[in-house]
Coordinates of C-alpha atoms and ligand atoms in Angstrom, one line a residue:
X21 CA -99.9 133.3 153.7
X22 CA -96.4 132.2 152.6
X23 CA -96.1 130.7 149.2
X24 CA -94.8 127.1 149.3
X25 CA -91.6 126.6 147.3
X26 CA -91.7 123.9 144.6
X27 CA -89.6 120.9 145.6
X28 CA -87.2 119.5 143.0
X29 CA -86.2 115.8 143.0
X30 CA -82.8 115.3 141.5
X31 CA -82.3 111.6 140.6
X32 CA -78.8 110.3 139.9
X33 CA -78.6 107.1 137.9
X34 CA -75.4 105.2 138.5
X35 CA -75.3 106.9 141.9
X36 CA -73.1 104.1 143.4
X37 CA -70.3 104.5 140.8
X38 CA -67.2 106.7 140.7
X39 CA -68.9 109.9 139.6
X40 CA -72.2 109.2 141.4
X41 CA -70.4 108.7 144.8
X42 CA -68.4 111.9 144.2
X43 CA -71.7 113.8 143.6
X44 CA -73.2 112.4 146.7
X45 CA -70.2 113.3 148.8
X46 CA -70.1 116.8 147.3
X47 CA -73.8 117.4 148.0
X48 CA -73.4 116.1 151.6
X49 CA -70.4 118.4 152.1
X50 CA -71.9 121.6 150.5
X51 CA -75.6 121.0 151.3
X52 CA -78.4 120.7 148.8
X53 CA -80.4 123.8 148.2
X54 CA -83.6 124.0 150.3
X55 CA -85.7 123.1 147.2
X56 CA -83.7 120.0 146.2
X57 CA -84.1 116.4 147.4
X58 CA -81.4 114.0 146.0
X59 CA -81.9 110.4 145.2
X60 CA -79.0 108.1 144.2
X61 CA -79.7 104.9 142.3
X62 CA -77.7 101.8 141.8
X63 CA -78.5 98.7 139.8
X64 CA -80.1 97.3 143.0
X65 CA -83.0 99.8 142.5
X66 CA -83.7 98.3 139.1
X67 CA -82.0 97.3 135.8
X68 CA -82.1 100.4 133.5
X69 CA -81.8 98.1 130.5
X70 CA -85.4 97.1 131.3
X71 CA -88.1 99.6 130.3
X72 CA -90.4 98.1 133.0
X73 CA -87.8 98.7 135.8
X74 CA -87.0 102.2 134.5
X75 CA -90.7 103.2 134.4
X76 CA -91.2 101.8 137.9
X77 CA -88.3 104.0 139.1
X78 CA -89.7 107.2 137.5
X79 CA -93.1 106.3 138.9
X80 CA -91.6 105.9 142.4
X81 CA -89.4 109.0 142.6
X82 CA -91.1 111.4 140.1
X83 CA -87.8 113.2 139.4
X84 CA -87.8 116.7 138.2
X85 CA -84.1 116.6 137.3
X86 CA -82.0 113.6 136.2
X87 CA -78.2 113.2 136.2
X88 CA -77.7 110.1 134.1
X89 CA -74.4 108.4 134.8
X90 CA -75.4 104.7 134.6
X91 CA -73.6 102.9 131.8
X92 CA -71.7 99.8 130.9
X93 CA -68.2 101.2 131.2
X94 CA -64.7 99.7 131.1
X95 CA -61.1 100.1 130.0
X96 CA -59.5 99.6 126.6
X97 CA -59.3 95.8 126.9
X98 CA -62.9 95.2 128.0
X99 CA -64.1 97.5 125.2
X100 CA -62.2 95.6 122.6
X101 CA -63.5 92.2 123.8
X102 CA -67.2 93.1 124.1
X103 CA -68.3 95.6 121.5
X104 CA -71.7 94.1 121.1
X105 CA -72.5 94.3 124.9
X106 CA -71.0 97.8 125.2
X107 CA -73.3 99.0 122.3
X108 CA -76.5 97.2 123.2
X109 CA -76.6 97.7 126.9
X110 CA -75.8 101.4 126.7
X111 CA -78.4 101.9 123.9
X112 CA -81.1 100.3 126.0
X113 CA -80.2 102.2 129.2
X114 CA -80.0 105.6 127.4
X115 CA -83.2 105.1 125.4
X116 CA -85.1 104.1 128.6
X117 CA -83.8 107.1 130.5
X118 CA -84.5 109.7 127.7
X119 CA -87.9 108.4 126.8
X120 CA -89.0 108.2 130.5
X121 CA -87.6 111.7 131.1
X122 CA -89.8 112.9 128.3
X123 CA -92.9 111.0 129.5
X124 CA -92.5 112.0 133.1
X125 CA -91.8 115.7 132.1
X126 CA -88.4 115.8 133.6
X127 CA -87.3 119.5 133.5
X128 CA -83.6 118.8 133.0
X129 CA -81.7 115.7 132.0
X130 CA -77.9 115.7 132.0
X131 CA -76.2 112.6 130.5
X132 CA -72.6 111.7 130.2
X133 CA -70.6 111.3 127.0
X134 CA -66.8 110.9 126.9
X135 CA -63.8 112.2 125.0
X136 CA -63.0 108.6 124.0
X137 CA -66.0 108.5 121.6
X138 CA -64.7 111.3 119.4
X139 CA -63.4 110.7 115.8
X140 CA -60.1 108.8 115.8
X141 CA -58.7 110.8 112.9
X142 CA -59.1 114.4 113.9
X143 CA -57.4 117.7 114.6
X144 CA -56.5 118.8 118.1
X145 CA -57.7 120.1 120.4
X146 CA -61.1 118.4 120.1
X147 CA -64.1 120.7 120.6
X148 CA -67.8 119.8 121.4
X149 CA -68.8 120.4 117.7
X150 CA -66.5 117.7 116.3
X151 CA -68.3 114.7 117.9
X152 CA -69.8 113.3 114.7
X153 CA -67.1 114.2 112.2
X154 CA -65.7 110.7 111.6
X155 CA -65.6 107.2 113.0
X156 CA -64.3 106.5 116.5
X157 CA -61.2 104.4 117.3
X158 CA -62.0 100.8 116.4
X159 CA -61.1 99.6 119.9
X160 CA -64.3 101.1 121.5
X161 CA -66.7 101.6 118.6
X162 CA -69.6 99.8 120.3
X163 CA -69.5 102.1 123.4
X164 CA -68.7 105.2 121.2
X165 CA -71.7 104.9 118.8
X166 CA -74.1 104.2 121.7
X167 CA -72.8 107.3 123.5
X168 CA -72.8 109.5 120.4
X169 CA -76.5 108.9 119.9
X170 CA -77.3 110.6 123.3
X171 CA -76.2 113.9 121.7
X172 CA -78.2 113.2 118.5
X173 CA -81.3 112.4 120.6
X174 CA -80.8 115.4 123.0
X175 CA -81.2 117.7 120.0
X176 CA -84.1 115.6 118.6
X177 CA -86.0 115.7 121.9
X178 CA -85.4 119.5 122.2
X179 CA -86.7 120.1 118.6
X180 CA -89.7 117.8 118.7
X181 CA -90.8 118.0 122.3
X182 CA -89.0 121.1 123.7
X183 CA -87.1 118.9 126.3
X184 CA -84.2 120.5 128.2
X185 CA -81.8 117.6 127.8
X186 CA -78.0 118.1 127.6
X187 CA -74.7 116.2 128.0
X188 CA -71.3 116.5 129.6
X189 CA -68.1 115.4 128.0
X190 CA -65.6 114.5 130.7
X191 CA -62.0 113.4 130.0
X192 CA -60.6 110.5 131.9
X193 CA -62.0 110.5 135.4
X194 CA -60.3 109.2 138.5
X195 CA -60.7 109.3 142.3
X196 CA -62.0 107.5 145.4
X197 CA -64.7 104.8 144.9
X198 CA -63.4 103.9 141.4
X199 CA -63.3 100.4 139.9
X200 CA -59.7 99.3 140.7
X201 CA -59.9 96.1 138.6
X202 CA -56.7 95.6 136.7
X203 CA -58.4 93.8 133.8
X204 CA -61.6 95.9 133.4
X205 CA -60.8 99.2 135.1
X206 CA -59.5 102.5 133.7
X207 CA -55.9 103.5 133.6
X208 CA -55.3 105.3 137.0
X209 CA -57.2 102.9 139.3
X210 CA -55.6 100.0 137.4
X211 CA -52.1 101.4 137.9
X212 CA -52.9 102.1 141.6
X213 CA -53.9 98.5 142.1
X214 CA -51.0 97.1 140.2
X215 CA -48.5 99.2 142.1
X216 CA -50.1 98.1 145.4
X217 CA -49.6 94.4 144.4
X218 CA -46.0 95.1 143.2
X219 CA -45.2 96.7 146.5
X220 CA -46.9 93.9 148.6
X221 CA -45.3 91.1 146.6
X222 CA -41.9 92.7 146.2
X223 CA -42.2 92.5 142.4
X224 CA -41.5 95.0 139.5
X225 CA -44.4 97.4 138.7
X226 CA -45.2 96.7 135.1
X227 CA -47.2 99.2 133.1
X228 CA -49.1 98.0 130.0
X229 CA -48.1 99.8 126.8
X230 CA -45.2 102.2 126.1
X231 CA -46.3 104.9 128.6
X232 CA -46.1 107.6 125.9
X233 CA -49.8 108.2 125.2
X234 CA -51.1 111.6 126.5
X235 CA -54.3 112.1 128.5
X236 CA -56.2 114.7 130.4
X237 CA -57.5 113.5 133.8
X238 CA -60.2 115.1 135.8
X239 CA -60.5 114.4 139.5
X240 CA -64.0 113.0 140.4
X241 CA -64.7 115.7 143.1
X242 CA -64.1 118.5 140.6
X243 CA -66.3 116.8 138.0
X244 CA -69.0 116.3 140.7
X245 CA -69.0 120.1 141.5
X246 CA -69.1 121.0 137.8
X247 CA -71.8 118.5 137.0
X248 CA -74.1 120.0 139.7
X249 CA -73.4 123.5 138.2
X250 CA -74.4 122.2 134.7
X251 CA -77.5 120.7 136.1
X252 CA -78.5 124.0 137.8
X253 CA -77.2 126.6 135.4
X254 CA -76.2 125.3 131.9
X255 CA -79.3 125.1 129.7
X256 CA -78.3 124.2 126.1
X257 CA -78.7 120.8 124.3
X258 CA -75.2 121.2 122.9
X259 CA -72.7 119.2 125.0
X260 CA -70.1 120.9 127.3
X261 CA -66.6 119.5 127.9
X262 CA -65.6 119.4 131.6
X263 CA -61.9 119.0 131.6
X264 CA -58.6 120.4 132.9
X265 CA -56.8 122.8 130.6
X266 CA -54.9 121.6 127.5
X267 CA -51.6 122.4 129.3
X268 CA -52.5 119.9 132.0
X269 CA -52.3 116.9 129.6
X270 CA -49.9 114.2 131.0
X271 CA -48.3 111.0 129.7
X272 CA -49.2 107.6 131.1
X273 CA -45.6 107.4 132.3
X274 CA -46.0 110.7 134.3
X275 CA -49.2 109.2 135.9
X276 CA -47.5 105.9 136.7
X277 CA -44.6 107.8 138.4
X278 CA -47.1 109.9 140.4
X279 CA -48.7 106.6 141.6
X280 CA -45.2 105.3 142.5
X281 CA -44.6 108.4 144.6
X282 CA -48.0 108.3 146.3
X283 CA -47.7 104.6 147.0
X284 CA -44.0 105.1 148.2
X285 CA -43.0 102.2 145.9
X286 CA -39.3 101.7 145.8
X287 CA -39.0 98.7 143.3
X288 CA -38.4 98.5 139.6
X289 CA -40.8 100.2 137.1
X290 CA -41.2 98.5 133.7
X291 CA -43.2 99.1 130.5
X292 CA -44.7 96.1 128.6
X293 CA -44.6 97.4 125.0
X294 CA -46.3 94.2 123.7
X295 CA -49.6 95.6 125.1
X296 CA -51.7 98.0 123.0
X297 CA -51.5 101.7 123.7
X298 CA -54.9 102.8 122.3
X299 CA -55.2 106.4 120.9
X300 CA -51.9 108.4 121.2
X301 CA -53.8 111.5 122.4
X302 CA -57.2 113.0 122.5
X303 CA -56.6 116.5 123.7
X304 CA -59.8 118.2 124.4
X305 CA -60.4 122.0 124.6
X306 CA -62.4 123.4 127.5
X307 CA -63.0 126.8 125.9
X308 CA -66.8 126.6 126.5
X309 CA -66.3 125.8 130.2
X310 CA -63.6 128.5 130.6
X311 CA -65.9 131.1 128.9
X312 CA -68.5 130.4 131.6
X313 CA -66.3 129.6 134.6
X314 CA -62.9 131.3 133.9
X315 CA -61.6 131.1 137.5
X316 CA -62.4 127.5 138.3
X317 CA -59.4 125.8 140.0
X318 CA -59.0 122.1 139.3
X319 CA -57.3 119.7 141.9
X320 CA -53.7 119.1 140.9
X321 CA -52.8 115.6 139.6
X322 CA -50.4 115.1 142.5
X323 CA -53.1 115.8 145.1
X324 CA -55.8 113.9 143.3
X325 CA -53.6 110.7 142.9
X326 CA -52.5 111.0 146.6
X327 CA -56.1 111.2 147.7
X328 CA -57.1 108.2 145.4
X329 CA -54.2 106.1 146.7
X330 CA -55.0 107.0 150.3
X331 CA -58.6 106.0 149.8
X332 CA -57.7 102.7 148.1
X333 CA -55.3 101.7 151.0
X334 CA -57.9 102.6 153.6
X335 CA -60.7 100.8 151.8
X336 CA -58.8 97.9 150.2
X337 CA -61.2 95.2 151.5
X338 CA -64.4 96.7 150.1
X339 CA -63.1 98.6 147.0
X340 CA -64.3 97.4 143.6
X341 CA -61.4 95.4 142.2
Ligands
NDP26 P1 -69.0 103.4 137.3 O1 -68.7 102.2 136.5 O2 -68.2 103.7 138.4 O3 -70.5 103.2 137.7 C1 -71.5 102.7 136.9 C2 -72.8 102.9 137.5 O4 -73.8 102.5 136.6 C3 -73.0 102.1 138.8 O5 -73.7 102.9 139.7 C4 -73.8 100.9 138.3 O6 -74.6 100.4 139.4 C5 -74.7 101.6 137.3 N1 -75.2 100.7 136.3 C6 -74.5 100.0 135.4 N2 -75.3 99.2 134.7 C7 -76.6 99.5 135.1 C8 -77.9 98.9 134.8 N3 -78.0 98.1 133.8 N4 -78.9 99.4 135.5 C9 -78.8 100.3 136.5 N5 -77.6 100.8 136.9 C10 -76.5 100.4 136.2 O7 -69.2 104.6 136.2 P2 -68.5 106.0 136.3 O8 -68.9 106.7 137.5 O9 -67.0 105.9 136.1 O10 -69.0 106.7 135.0 C11 -70.2 107.6 135.0 C12 -70.5 108.1 133.6 O11 -69.3 108.8 133.1 C13 -70.7 107.0 132.6 O12 -71.8 107.3 131.8 C14 -69.5 106.9 131.8 O13 -69.7 106.4 130.5 C15 -69.0 108.3 131.8 N6 -67.5 108.4 131.7 C16 -66.7 107.8 132.6 C17 -65.3 108.0 132.5 C18 -64.3 107.4 133.5 O14 -63.1 107.7 133.3 N7 -64.8 106.7 134.5 C19 -64.7 108.8 131.4 C20 -65.7 109.4 130.5 C21 -67.0 109.2 130.7 P3 -74.0 99.2 140.4 O15 -73.0 99.9 141.3 O16 -75.2 98.8 141.2 O17 -73.4 98.2 139.5

């Protein structure tokens, strides 16, 4: 008699967002393993700020693995304006997911942190161990403290209950299915939308800030592939940074010019220096990733931006904006 293989249920919270959609497309393309069933949640399946809704979701799907992406996220300006909401909503969501993962005996929980929650005054490059070494930049302290507590609690759940919870630290993420809102979105989708409008209305393309800050960007498909690898093969409560190499850091001006090229925008490009720049840089080291996956090849910024612009143009009517 053949032994039946145990079926894993991988539940992705925030499955309708930028990273969640990239994971779904990656799994559809490459195929789930024969022992995995994938479930992608959006806020329509329940409000993860509510303990009752969260328990009902765990009861319904009985996940063995959880990739936890759902969060209240936004760009610099939204973070500055709503620190209370960024803190409270993320704390509620994360507490519900972690505690239900413990109660429902989830074998692996992978949550998402961010490089923008690291200490403001620090040395570079930032490594995973420096997360709690000082206060975050004041612009996003609500979001940052809520996210930092995921790491604290991953260690506490491992010590007290033996849970296999870990976290990923991505740098700035971009790609198809992003939120292209100019007011509330992140830098690349915001620039793509602005450049689109400048081209359509025959106006200058105005970039907020000086264009000098430096950032590392990771293409959503690359992050999806690496996240699935973390879920299957990285078993340590300590976070792991998933980022391009330090040499791949680019200025906001470089990014804006890549958008101009991809959009074939021929008008004037201006920088509005009356707008805040945020942190000058937050270079992250990916030594841990490189020690485990030395040969991984990231998508180039030029190709990633071209694919994001092509997606935005093809899906303009339905894109989040
Ligand atoms: P998105 O904003 O694209 O998606 C957010 C997701 O969370 C959506 O699926 C949304 O559902 C869901 N969600 C939000 N609030 C709730 C709620 N109360 N209950 C249930 N679901 C909810 O996020 P990203 O894909 O960009 O980000 C994924 C993770 O990566 C987040 O944890 C974020 O903090 C982190 N991160 C993101 C970075 C980036 O550059 N984007 C950078 C670094 C970290 P719905 O679609 O129904 O609203």
